mmCIF file of C-alpha atoms (C1' of nucleotides) in Angstrom:
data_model
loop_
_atom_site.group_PDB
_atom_site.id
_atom_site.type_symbol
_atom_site.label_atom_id
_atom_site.label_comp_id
_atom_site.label_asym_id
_atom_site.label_seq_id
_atom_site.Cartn_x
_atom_site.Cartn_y
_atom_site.Cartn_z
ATOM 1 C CA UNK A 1 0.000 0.000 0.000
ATOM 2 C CA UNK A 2 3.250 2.234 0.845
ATOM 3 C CA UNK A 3 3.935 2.157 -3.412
ATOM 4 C CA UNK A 4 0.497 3.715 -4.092
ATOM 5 C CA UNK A 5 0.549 5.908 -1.148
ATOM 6 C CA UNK A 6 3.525 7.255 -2.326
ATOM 7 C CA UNK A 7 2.410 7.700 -6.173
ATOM 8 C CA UNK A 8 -0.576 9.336 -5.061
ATOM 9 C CA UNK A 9 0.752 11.559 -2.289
ATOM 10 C CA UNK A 10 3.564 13.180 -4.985
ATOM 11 C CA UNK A 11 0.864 13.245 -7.255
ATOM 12 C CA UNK A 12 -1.443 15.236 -5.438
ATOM 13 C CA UNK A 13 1.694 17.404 -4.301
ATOM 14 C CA UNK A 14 2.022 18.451 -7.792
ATOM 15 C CA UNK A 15 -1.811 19.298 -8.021
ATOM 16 C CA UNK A 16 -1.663 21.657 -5.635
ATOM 17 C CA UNK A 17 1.769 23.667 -6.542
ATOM 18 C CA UNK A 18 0.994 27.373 -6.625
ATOM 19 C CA UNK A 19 3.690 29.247 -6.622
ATOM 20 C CA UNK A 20 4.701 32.106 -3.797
ATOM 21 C CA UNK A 21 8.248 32.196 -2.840
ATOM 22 C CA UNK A 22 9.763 33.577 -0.563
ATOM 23 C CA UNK A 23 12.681 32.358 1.889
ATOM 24 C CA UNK A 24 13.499 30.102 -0.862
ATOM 25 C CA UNK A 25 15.425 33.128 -2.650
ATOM 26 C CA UNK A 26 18.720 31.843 -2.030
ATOM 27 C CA UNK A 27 17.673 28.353 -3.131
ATOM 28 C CA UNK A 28 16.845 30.064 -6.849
ATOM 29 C CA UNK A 29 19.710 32.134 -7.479
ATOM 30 C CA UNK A 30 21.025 33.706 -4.481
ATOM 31 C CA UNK A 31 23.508 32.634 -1.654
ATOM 32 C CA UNK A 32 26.702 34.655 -1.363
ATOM 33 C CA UNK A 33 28.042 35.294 -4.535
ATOM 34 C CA UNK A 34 31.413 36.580 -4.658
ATOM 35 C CA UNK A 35 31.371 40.024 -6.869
ATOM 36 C CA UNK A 36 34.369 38.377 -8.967
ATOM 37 C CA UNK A 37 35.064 34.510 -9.894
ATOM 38 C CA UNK A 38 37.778 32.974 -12.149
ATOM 39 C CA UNK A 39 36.360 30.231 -14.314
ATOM 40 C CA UNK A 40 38.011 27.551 -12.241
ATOM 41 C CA UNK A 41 35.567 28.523 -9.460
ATOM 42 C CA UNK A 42 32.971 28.751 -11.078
ATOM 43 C CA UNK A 43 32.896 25.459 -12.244
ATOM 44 C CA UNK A 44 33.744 24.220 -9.200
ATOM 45 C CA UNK A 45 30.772 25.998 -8.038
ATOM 46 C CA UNK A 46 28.558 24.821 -10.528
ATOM 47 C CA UNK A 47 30.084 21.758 -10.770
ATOM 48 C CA UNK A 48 30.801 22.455 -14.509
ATOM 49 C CA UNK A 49 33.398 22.148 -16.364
ATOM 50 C CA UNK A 50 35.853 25.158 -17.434
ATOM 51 C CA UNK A 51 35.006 23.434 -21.250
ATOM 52 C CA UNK A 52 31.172 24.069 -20.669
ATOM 53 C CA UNK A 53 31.278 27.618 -19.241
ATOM 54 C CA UNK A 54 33.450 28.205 -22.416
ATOM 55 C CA UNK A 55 30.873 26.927 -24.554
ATOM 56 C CA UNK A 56 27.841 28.587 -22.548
ATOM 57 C CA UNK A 57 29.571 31.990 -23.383
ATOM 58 C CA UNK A 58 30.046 30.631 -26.836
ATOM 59 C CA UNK A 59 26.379 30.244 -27.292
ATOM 60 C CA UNK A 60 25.484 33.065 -26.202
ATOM 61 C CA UNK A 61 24.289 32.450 -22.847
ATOM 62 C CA UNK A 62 26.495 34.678 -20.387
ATOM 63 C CA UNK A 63 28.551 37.607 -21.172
ATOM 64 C CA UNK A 64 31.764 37.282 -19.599
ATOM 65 C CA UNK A 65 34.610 40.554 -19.192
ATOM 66 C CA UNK A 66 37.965 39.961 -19.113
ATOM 67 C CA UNK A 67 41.346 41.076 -17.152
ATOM 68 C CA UNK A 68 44.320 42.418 -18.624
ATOM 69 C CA UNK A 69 45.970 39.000 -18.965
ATOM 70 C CA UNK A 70 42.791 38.098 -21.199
ATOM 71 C CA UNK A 71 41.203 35.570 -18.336
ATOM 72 C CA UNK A 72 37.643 35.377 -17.841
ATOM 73 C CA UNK A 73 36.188 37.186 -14.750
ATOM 74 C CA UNK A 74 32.765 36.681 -13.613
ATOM 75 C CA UNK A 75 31.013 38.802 -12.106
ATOM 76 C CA UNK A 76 28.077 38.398 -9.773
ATOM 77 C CA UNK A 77 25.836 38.987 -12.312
ATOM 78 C CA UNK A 78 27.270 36.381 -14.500
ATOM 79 C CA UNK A 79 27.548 33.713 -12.020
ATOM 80 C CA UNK A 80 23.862 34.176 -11.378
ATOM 81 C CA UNK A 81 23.095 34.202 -14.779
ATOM 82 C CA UNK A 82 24.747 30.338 -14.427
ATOM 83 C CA UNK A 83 23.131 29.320 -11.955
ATOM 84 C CA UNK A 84 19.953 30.226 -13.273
ATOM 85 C CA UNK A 85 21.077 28.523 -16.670
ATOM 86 C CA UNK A 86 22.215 25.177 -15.179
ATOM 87 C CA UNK A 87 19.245 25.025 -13.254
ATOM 88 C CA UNK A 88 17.367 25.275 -16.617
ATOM 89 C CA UNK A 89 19.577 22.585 -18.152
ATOM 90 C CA UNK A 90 19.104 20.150 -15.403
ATOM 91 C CA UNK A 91 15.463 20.314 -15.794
ATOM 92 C CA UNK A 92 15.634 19.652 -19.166
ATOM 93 C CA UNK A 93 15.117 23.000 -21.223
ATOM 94 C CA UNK A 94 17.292 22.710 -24.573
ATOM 95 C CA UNK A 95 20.549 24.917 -25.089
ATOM 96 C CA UNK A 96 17.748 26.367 -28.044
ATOM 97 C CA UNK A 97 15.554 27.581 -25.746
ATOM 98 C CA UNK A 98 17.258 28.873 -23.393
ATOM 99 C CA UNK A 99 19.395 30.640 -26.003
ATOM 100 C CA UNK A 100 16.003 32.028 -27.433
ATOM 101 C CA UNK A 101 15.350 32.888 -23.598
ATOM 102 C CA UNK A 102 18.388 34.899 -23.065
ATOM 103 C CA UNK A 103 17.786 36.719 -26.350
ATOM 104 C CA UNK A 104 14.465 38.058 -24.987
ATOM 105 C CA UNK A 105 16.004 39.552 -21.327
ATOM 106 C CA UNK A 106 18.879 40.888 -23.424
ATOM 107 C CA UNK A 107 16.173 42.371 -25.790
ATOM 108 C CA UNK A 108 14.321 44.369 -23.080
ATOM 109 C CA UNK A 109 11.108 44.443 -20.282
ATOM 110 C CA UNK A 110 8.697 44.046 -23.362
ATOM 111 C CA UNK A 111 9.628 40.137 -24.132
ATOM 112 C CA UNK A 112 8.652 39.931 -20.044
ATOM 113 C CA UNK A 113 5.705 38.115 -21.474
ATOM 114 C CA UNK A 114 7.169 35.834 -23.454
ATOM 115 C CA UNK A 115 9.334 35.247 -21.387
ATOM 116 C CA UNK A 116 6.680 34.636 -18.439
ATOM 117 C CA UNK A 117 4.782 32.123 -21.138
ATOM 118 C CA UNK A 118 7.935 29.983 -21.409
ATOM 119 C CA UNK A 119 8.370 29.593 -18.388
ATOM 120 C CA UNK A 120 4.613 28.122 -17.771
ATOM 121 C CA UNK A 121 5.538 25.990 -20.611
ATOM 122 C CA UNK A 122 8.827 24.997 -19.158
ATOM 123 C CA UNK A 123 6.705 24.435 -15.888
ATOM 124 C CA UNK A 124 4.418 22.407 -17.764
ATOM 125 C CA UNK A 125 7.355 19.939 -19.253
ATOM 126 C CA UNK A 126 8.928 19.594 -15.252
ATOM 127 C CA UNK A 127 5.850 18.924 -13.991
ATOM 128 C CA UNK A 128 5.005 16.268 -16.722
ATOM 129 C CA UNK A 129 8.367 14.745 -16.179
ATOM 130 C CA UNK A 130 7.750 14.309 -12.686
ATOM 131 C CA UNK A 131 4.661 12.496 -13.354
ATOM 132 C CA UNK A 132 6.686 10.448 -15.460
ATOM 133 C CA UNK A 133 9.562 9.629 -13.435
ATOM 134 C CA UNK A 134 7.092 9.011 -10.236
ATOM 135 C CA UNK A 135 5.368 6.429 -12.597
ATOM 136 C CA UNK A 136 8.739 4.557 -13.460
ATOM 137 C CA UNK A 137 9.459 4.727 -9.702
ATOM 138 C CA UNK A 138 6.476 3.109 -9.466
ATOM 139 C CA UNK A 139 7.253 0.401 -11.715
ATOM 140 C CA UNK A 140 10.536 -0.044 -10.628
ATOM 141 C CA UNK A 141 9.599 -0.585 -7.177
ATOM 142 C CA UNK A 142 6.906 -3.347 -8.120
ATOM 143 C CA UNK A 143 9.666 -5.005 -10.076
ATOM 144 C CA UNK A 144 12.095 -4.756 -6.799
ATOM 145 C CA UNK A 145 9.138 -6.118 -4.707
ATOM 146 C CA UNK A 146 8.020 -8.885 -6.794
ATOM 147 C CA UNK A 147 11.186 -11.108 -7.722
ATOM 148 C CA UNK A 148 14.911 -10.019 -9.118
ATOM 149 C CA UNK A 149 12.345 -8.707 -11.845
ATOM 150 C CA UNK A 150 11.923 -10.778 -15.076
ATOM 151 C CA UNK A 151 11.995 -8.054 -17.753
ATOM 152 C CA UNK A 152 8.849 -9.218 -19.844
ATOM 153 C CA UNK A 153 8.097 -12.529 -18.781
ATOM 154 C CA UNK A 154 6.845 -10.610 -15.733
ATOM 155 C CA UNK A 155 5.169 -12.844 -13.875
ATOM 156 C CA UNK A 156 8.386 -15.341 -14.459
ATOM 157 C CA UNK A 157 6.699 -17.862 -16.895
ATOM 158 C CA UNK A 158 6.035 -20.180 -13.242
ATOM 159 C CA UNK A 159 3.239 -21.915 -12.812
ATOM 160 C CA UNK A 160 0.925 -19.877 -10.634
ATOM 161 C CA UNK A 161 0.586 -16.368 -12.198
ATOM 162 C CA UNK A 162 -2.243 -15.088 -10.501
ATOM 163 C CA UNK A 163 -0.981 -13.713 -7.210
ATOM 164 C CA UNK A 164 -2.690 -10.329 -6.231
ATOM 165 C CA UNK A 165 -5.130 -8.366 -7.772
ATOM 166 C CA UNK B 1 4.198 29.474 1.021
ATOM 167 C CA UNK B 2 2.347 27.302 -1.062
ATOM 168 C CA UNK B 3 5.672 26.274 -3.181
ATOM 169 C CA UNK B 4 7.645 25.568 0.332
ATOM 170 C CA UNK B 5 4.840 23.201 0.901
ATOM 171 C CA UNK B 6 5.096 21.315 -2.488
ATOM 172 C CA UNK B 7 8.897 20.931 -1.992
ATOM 173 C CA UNK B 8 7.996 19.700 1.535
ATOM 174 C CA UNK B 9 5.194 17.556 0.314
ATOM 175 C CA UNK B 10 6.908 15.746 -2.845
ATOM 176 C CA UNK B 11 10.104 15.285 -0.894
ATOM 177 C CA UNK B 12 8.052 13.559 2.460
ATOM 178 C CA UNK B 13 6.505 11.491 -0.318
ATOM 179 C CA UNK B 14 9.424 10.418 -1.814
ATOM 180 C CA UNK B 15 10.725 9.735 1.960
ATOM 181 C CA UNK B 16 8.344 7.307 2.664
ATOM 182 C CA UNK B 17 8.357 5.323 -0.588
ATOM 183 C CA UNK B 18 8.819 1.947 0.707
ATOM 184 C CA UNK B 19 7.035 -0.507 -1.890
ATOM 185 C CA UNK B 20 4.158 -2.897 -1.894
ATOM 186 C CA UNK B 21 2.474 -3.023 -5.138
ATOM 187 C CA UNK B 22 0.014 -5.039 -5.687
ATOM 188 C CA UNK B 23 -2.679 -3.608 -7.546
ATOM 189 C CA UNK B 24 -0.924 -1.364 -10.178
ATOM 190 C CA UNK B 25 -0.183 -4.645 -12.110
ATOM 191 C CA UNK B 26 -1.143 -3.463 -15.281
ATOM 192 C CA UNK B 27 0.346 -0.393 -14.485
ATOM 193 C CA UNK B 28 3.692 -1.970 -14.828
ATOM 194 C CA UNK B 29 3.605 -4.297 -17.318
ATOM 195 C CA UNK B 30 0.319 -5.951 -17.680
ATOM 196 C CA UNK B 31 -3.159 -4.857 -19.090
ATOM 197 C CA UNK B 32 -4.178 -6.856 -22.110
ATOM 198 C CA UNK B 33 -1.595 -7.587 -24.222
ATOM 199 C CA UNK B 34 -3.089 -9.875 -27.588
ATOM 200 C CA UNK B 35 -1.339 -12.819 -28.184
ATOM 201 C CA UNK B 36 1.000 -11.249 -31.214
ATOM 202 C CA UNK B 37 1.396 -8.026 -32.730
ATOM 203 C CA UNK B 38 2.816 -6.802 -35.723
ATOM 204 C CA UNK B 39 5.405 -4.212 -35.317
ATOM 205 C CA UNK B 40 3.376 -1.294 -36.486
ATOM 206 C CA UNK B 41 0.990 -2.234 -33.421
ATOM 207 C CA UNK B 42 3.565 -2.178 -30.761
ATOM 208 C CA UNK B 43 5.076 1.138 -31.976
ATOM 209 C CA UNK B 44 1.567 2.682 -31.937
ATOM 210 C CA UNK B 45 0.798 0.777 -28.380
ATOM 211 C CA UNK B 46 4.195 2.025 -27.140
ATOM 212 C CA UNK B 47 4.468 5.479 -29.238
ATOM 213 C CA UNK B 48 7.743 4.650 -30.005
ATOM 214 C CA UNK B 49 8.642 4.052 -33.796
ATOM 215 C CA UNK B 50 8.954 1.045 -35.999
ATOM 216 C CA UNK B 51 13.097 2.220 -36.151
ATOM 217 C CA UNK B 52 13.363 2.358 -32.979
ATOM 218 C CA UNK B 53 11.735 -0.769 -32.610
ATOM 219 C CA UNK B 54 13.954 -2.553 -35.003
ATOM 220 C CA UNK B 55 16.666 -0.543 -33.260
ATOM 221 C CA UNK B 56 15.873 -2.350 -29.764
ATOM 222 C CA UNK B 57 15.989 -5.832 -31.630
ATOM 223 C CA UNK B 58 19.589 -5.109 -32.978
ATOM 224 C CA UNK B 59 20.895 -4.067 -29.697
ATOM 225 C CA UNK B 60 19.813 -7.153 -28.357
ATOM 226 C CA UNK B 61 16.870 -6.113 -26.062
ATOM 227 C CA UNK B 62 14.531 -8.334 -27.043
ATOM 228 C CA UNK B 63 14.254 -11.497 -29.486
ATOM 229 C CA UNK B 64 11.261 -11.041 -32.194
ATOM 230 C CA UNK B 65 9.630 -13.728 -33.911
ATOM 231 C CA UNK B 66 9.023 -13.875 -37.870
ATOM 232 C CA UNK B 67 6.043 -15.029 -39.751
ATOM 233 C CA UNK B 68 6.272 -16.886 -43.016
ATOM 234 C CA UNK B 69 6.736 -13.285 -45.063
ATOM 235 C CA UNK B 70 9.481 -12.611 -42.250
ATOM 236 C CA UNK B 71 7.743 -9.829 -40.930
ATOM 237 C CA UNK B 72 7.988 -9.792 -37.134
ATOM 238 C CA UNK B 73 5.280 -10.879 -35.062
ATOM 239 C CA UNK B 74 5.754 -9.615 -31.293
ATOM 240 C CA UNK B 75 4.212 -12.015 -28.589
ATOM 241 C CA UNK B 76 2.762 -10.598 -25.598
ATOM 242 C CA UNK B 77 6.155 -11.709 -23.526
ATOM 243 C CA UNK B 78 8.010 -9.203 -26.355
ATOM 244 C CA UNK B 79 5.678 -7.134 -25.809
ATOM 245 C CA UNK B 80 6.187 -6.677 -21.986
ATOM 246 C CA UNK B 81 9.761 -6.884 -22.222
ATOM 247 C CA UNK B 82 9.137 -3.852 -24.243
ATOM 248 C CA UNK B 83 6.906 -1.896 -21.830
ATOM 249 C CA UNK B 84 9.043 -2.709 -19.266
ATOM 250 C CA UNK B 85 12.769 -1.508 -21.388
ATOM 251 C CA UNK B 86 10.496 1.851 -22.402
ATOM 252 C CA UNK B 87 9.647 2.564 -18.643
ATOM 253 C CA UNK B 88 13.267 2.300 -17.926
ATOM 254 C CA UNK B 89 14.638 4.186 -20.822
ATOM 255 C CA UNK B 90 12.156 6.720 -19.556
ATOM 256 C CA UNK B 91 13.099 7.168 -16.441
ATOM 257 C CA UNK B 92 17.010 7.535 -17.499
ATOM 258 C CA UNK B 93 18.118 4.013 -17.719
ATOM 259 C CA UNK B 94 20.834 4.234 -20.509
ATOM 260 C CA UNK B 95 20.532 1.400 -23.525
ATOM 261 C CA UNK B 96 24.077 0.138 -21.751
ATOM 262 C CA UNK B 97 22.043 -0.804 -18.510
ATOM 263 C CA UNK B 98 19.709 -2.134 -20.203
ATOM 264 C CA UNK B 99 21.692 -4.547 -22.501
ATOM 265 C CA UNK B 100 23.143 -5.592 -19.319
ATOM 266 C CA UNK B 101 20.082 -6.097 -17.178
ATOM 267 C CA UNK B 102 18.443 -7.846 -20.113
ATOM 268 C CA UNK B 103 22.170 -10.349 -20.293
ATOM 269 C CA UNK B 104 21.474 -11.085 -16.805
ATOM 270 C CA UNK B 105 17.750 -11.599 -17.214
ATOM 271 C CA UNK B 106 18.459 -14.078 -20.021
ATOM 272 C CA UNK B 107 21.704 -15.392 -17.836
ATOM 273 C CA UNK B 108 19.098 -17.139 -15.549
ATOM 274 C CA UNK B 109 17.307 -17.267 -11.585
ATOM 275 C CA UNK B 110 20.641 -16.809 -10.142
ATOM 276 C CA UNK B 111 21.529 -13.456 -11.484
ATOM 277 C CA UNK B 112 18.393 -11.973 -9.595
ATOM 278 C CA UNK B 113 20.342 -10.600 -6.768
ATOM 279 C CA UNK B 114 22.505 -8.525 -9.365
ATOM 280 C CA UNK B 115 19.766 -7.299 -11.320
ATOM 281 C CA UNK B 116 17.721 -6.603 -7.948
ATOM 282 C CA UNK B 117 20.879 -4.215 -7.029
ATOM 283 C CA UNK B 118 20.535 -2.889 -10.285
ATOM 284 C CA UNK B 119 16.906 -1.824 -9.643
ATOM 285 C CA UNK B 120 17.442 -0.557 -6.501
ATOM 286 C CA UNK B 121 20.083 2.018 -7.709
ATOM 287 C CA UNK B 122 18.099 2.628 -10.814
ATOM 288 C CA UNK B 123 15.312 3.486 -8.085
ATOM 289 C CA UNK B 124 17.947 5.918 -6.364
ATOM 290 C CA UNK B 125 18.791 7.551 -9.614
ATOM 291 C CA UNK B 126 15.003 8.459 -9.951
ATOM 292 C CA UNK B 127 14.968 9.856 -6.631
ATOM 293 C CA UNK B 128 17.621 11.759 -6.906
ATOM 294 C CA UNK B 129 16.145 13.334 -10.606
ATOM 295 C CA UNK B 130 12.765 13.549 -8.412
ATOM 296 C CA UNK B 131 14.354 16.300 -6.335
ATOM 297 C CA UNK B 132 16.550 17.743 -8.685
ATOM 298 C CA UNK B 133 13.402 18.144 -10.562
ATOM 299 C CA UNK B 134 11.183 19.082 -7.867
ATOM 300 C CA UNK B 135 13.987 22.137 -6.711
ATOM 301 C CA UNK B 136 14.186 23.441 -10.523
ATOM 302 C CA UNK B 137 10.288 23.422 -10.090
ATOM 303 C CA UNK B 138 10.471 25.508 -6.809
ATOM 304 C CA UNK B 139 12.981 27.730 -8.988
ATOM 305 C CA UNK B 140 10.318 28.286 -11.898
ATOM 306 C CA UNK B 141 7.715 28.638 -9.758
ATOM 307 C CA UNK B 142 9.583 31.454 -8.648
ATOM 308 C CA UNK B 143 10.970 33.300 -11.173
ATOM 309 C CA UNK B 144 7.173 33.563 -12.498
ATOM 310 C CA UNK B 145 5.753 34.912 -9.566
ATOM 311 C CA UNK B 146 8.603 37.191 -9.156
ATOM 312 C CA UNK B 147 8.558 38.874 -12.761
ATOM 313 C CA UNK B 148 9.093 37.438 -16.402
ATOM 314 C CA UNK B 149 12.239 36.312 -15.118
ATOM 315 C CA UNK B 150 15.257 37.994 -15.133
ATOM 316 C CA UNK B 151 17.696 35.339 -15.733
ATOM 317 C CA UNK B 152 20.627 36.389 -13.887
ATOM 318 C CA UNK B 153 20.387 40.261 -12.641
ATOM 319 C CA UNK B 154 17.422 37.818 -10.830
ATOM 320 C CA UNK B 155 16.129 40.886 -8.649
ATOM 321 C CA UNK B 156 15.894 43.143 -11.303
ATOM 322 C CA UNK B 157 18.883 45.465 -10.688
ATOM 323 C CA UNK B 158 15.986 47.331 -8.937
ATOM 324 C CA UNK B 159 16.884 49.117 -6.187
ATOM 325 C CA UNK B 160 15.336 47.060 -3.719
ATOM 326 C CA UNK B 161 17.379 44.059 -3.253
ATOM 327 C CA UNK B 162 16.485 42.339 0.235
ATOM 328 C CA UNK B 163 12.600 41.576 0.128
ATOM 329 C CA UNK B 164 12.603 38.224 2.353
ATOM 330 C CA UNK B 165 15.207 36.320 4.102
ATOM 331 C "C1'" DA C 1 -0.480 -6.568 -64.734
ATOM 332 C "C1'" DT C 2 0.573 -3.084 -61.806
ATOM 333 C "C1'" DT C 3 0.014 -0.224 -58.121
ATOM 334 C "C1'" DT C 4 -0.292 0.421 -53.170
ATOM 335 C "C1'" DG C 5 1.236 -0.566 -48.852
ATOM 336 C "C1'" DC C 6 3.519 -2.642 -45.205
ATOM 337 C "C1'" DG C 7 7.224 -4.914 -44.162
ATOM 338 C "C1'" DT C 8 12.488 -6.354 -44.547
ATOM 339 C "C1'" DT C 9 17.867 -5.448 -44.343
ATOM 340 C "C1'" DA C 10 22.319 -3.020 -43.831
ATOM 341 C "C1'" DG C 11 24.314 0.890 -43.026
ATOM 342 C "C1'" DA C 12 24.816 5.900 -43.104
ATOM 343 C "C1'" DG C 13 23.535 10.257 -40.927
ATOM 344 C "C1'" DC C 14 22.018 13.441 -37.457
ATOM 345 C "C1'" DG C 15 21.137 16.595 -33.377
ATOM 346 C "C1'" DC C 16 22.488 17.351 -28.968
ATOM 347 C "C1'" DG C 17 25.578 18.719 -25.502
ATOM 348 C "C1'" DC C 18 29.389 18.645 -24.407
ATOM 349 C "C1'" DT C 19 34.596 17.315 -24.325
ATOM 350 C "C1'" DC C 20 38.970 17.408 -25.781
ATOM 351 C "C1'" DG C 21 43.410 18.608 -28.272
ATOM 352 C "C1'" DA C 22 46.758 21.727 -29.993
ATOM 353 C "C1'" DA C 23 49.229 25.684 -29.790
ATOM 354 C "C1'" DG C 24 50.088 29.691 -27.593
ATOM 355 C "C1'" DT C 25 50.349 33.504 -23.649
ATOM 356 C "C1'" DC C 26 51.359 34.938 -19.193
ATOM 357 C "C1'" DC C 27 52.745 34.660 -14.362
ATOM 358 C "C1'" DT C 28 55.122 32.688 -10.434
ATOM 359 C "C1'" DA C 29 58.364 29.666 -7.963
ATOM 360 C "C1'" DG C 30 62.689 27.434 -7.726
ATOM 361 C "C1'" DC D 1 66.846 30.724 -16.725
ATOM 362 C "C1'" DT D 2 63.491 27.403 -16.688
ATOM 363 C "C1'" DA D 3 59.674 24.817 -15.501
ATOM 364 C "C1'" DG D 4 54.911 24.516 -14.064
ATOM 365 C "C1'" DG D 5 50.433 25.742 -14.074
ATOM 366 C "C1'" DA D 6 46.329 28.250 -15.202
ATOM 367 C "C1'" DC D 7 44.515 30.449 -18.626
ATOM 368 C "C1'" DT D 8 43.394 31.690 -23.776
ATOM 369 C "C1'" DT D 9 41.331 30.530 -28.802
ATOM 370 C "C1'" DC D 10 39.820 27.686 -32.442
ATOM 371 C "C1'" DG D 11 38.187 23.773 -34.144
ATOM 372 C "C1'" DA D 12 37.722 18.929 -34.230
ATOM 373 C "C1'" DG D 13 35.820 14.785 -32.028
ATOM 374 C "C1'" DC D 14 32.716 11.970 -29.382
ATOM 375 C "C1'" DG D 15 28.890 9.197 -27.132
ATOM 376 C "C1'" DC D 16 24.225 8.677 -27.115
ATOM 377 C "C1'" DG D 17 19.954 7.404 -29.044
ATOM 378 C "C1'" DC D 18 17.816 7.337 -32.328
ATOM 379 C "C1'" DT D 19 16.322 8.365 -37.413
ATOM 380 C "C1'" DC D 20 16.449 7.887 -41.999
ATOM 381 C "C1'" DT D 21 17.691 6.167 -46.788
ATOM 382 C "C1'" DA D 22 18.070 2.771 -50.286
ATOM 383 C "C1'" DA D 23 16.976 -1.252 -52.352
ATOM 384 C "C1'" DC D 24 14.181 -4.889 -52.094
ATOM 385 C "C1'" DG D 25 10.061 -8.664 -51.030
ATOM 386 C "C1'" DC D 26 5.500 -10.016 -50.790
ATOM 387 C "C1'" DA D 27 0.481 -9.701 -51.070
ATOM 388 C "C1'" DA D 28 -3.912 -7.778 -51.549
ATOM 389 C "C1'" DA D 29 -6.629 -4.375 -54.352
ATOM 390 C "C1'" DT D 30 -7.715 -2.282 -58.861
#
DNA sequence: ATTTGCGTTAGAGCGCGCTCGAAGTCCTAG
DNA sequence: CTAGGACTTCGAGCGCGCTCTAACGCAAAT
């Protein structure tokens, strides 16, 4: 009863899900920055490589300055800007969108809109994820409960296969 | 504080989470599969396509049958093999795993306690995309109540930059 | 008889998101 | 003076998971 229990009660946590925010700031983007980062610590931050924040600013995504040996410098700004991204990434929005994304805050307060709408979307796709993923946990756990788990013979081809339900 | 109560809510559920299963049979694997299906069927029952079908066979996930024509004719066992190999590639399980899980599975009984382990750290990978998921979510959630999202300068460069904790 | 349609095979190609290599610059420590 | 190490740019390469093409077979419908 624990597996359904468990399907329903995440579920029904993702009915609910109206937004507010508020002590979670730091959780989004915030929590200490530093007002200048080399590119080693920011990956390290980010747990990225040097090679990927290279090919963020590449696509477009971050705008990084530079000192007067030519290094990279991040500023706060920038580092948020990351942590936003990766965040993003994780969740599964495409380096495409969130290069279109990043087009519209560089282009001004009047893509706020659009901006807002792909967001919902992007809400949308998480949220549809998580159903999916809670399903497969689901599954998984059945399997785990059941036997070693027969992959498609299911019931392993024994002679009683009636069981439960 | 609604959003601080779906993190709080999702992550108890996925706390608990100790399965039982009994009931969500068909919700696994089960739930009517006919005797043999061509492979147009099973792509349309599975929404995967007939390539990627094929593409399964070569890669060794399952065996398929042929009819006289040599066309393949998928039994129901191919069938839930199937189900069960789209749940997991689903939920993250790379075609690697799989080919291994589905070795063992064809190895025999006493390969159950590997493929059991298997499970049960497929099951923690899950989790672990259930939060990451679930935080990104809390993140969304509030970049759309805050404004259209400012991806980086987060809090506007506005003068105002404290608000709550 | 031929067209339509669904299937077959082997193998090439593709989009994504990195990831790495090569060659060079600059600074610091020994 | 030299070696090491962290950085730079540019561009090529890679692993994954499909996805598609080409050439062909068979069978029912027209």
């Amino acid at each position: 009863m624990a597996t359904e229990d468990l399907m329903t009660k995440v579920l029904d946590a993702l009915g609910d899900a109206q937004p507010t925010a508020e002590a979670i700031h730091d959780l989004t983007d915030l929590a200490e920055v530093p007002s200048s980062m080399t590119i080693a610590e920011v990956a390290d931050r980010l747990a990225l490589s040097a090679h990927t924040l290279r090919y963020y600013e590449r696509a477009g995504l971050v705008t990084v300055a530079r000192d007067s040996q030519g290094h990279r410098v991040y500023d706060a700004g920038a580092v948020r800007r990351l942590v936003f991204l990766t965040r993003m990434r994780l969740s599964g929005m495409s380096m495409r969108e969130l290069q279109h994304y990043i087009e519209l805050v560089d282009a001004g307060e009047h893509t706020v809109p659009e901006r807002t709408a792909m967001l919902a979307e992007h809400r949308a796709t998480i949220i549809r994820r998580l159903r999916e993923l809670t399903l497969s946990l689901v599954a998984v756990d059945y399997k785990i409960a059941t036997y070693g788990g027969a992959a498609g013979s299911d019931v392993e081809r024994g002679p009683s296969r009636d069981a439960a339900a």
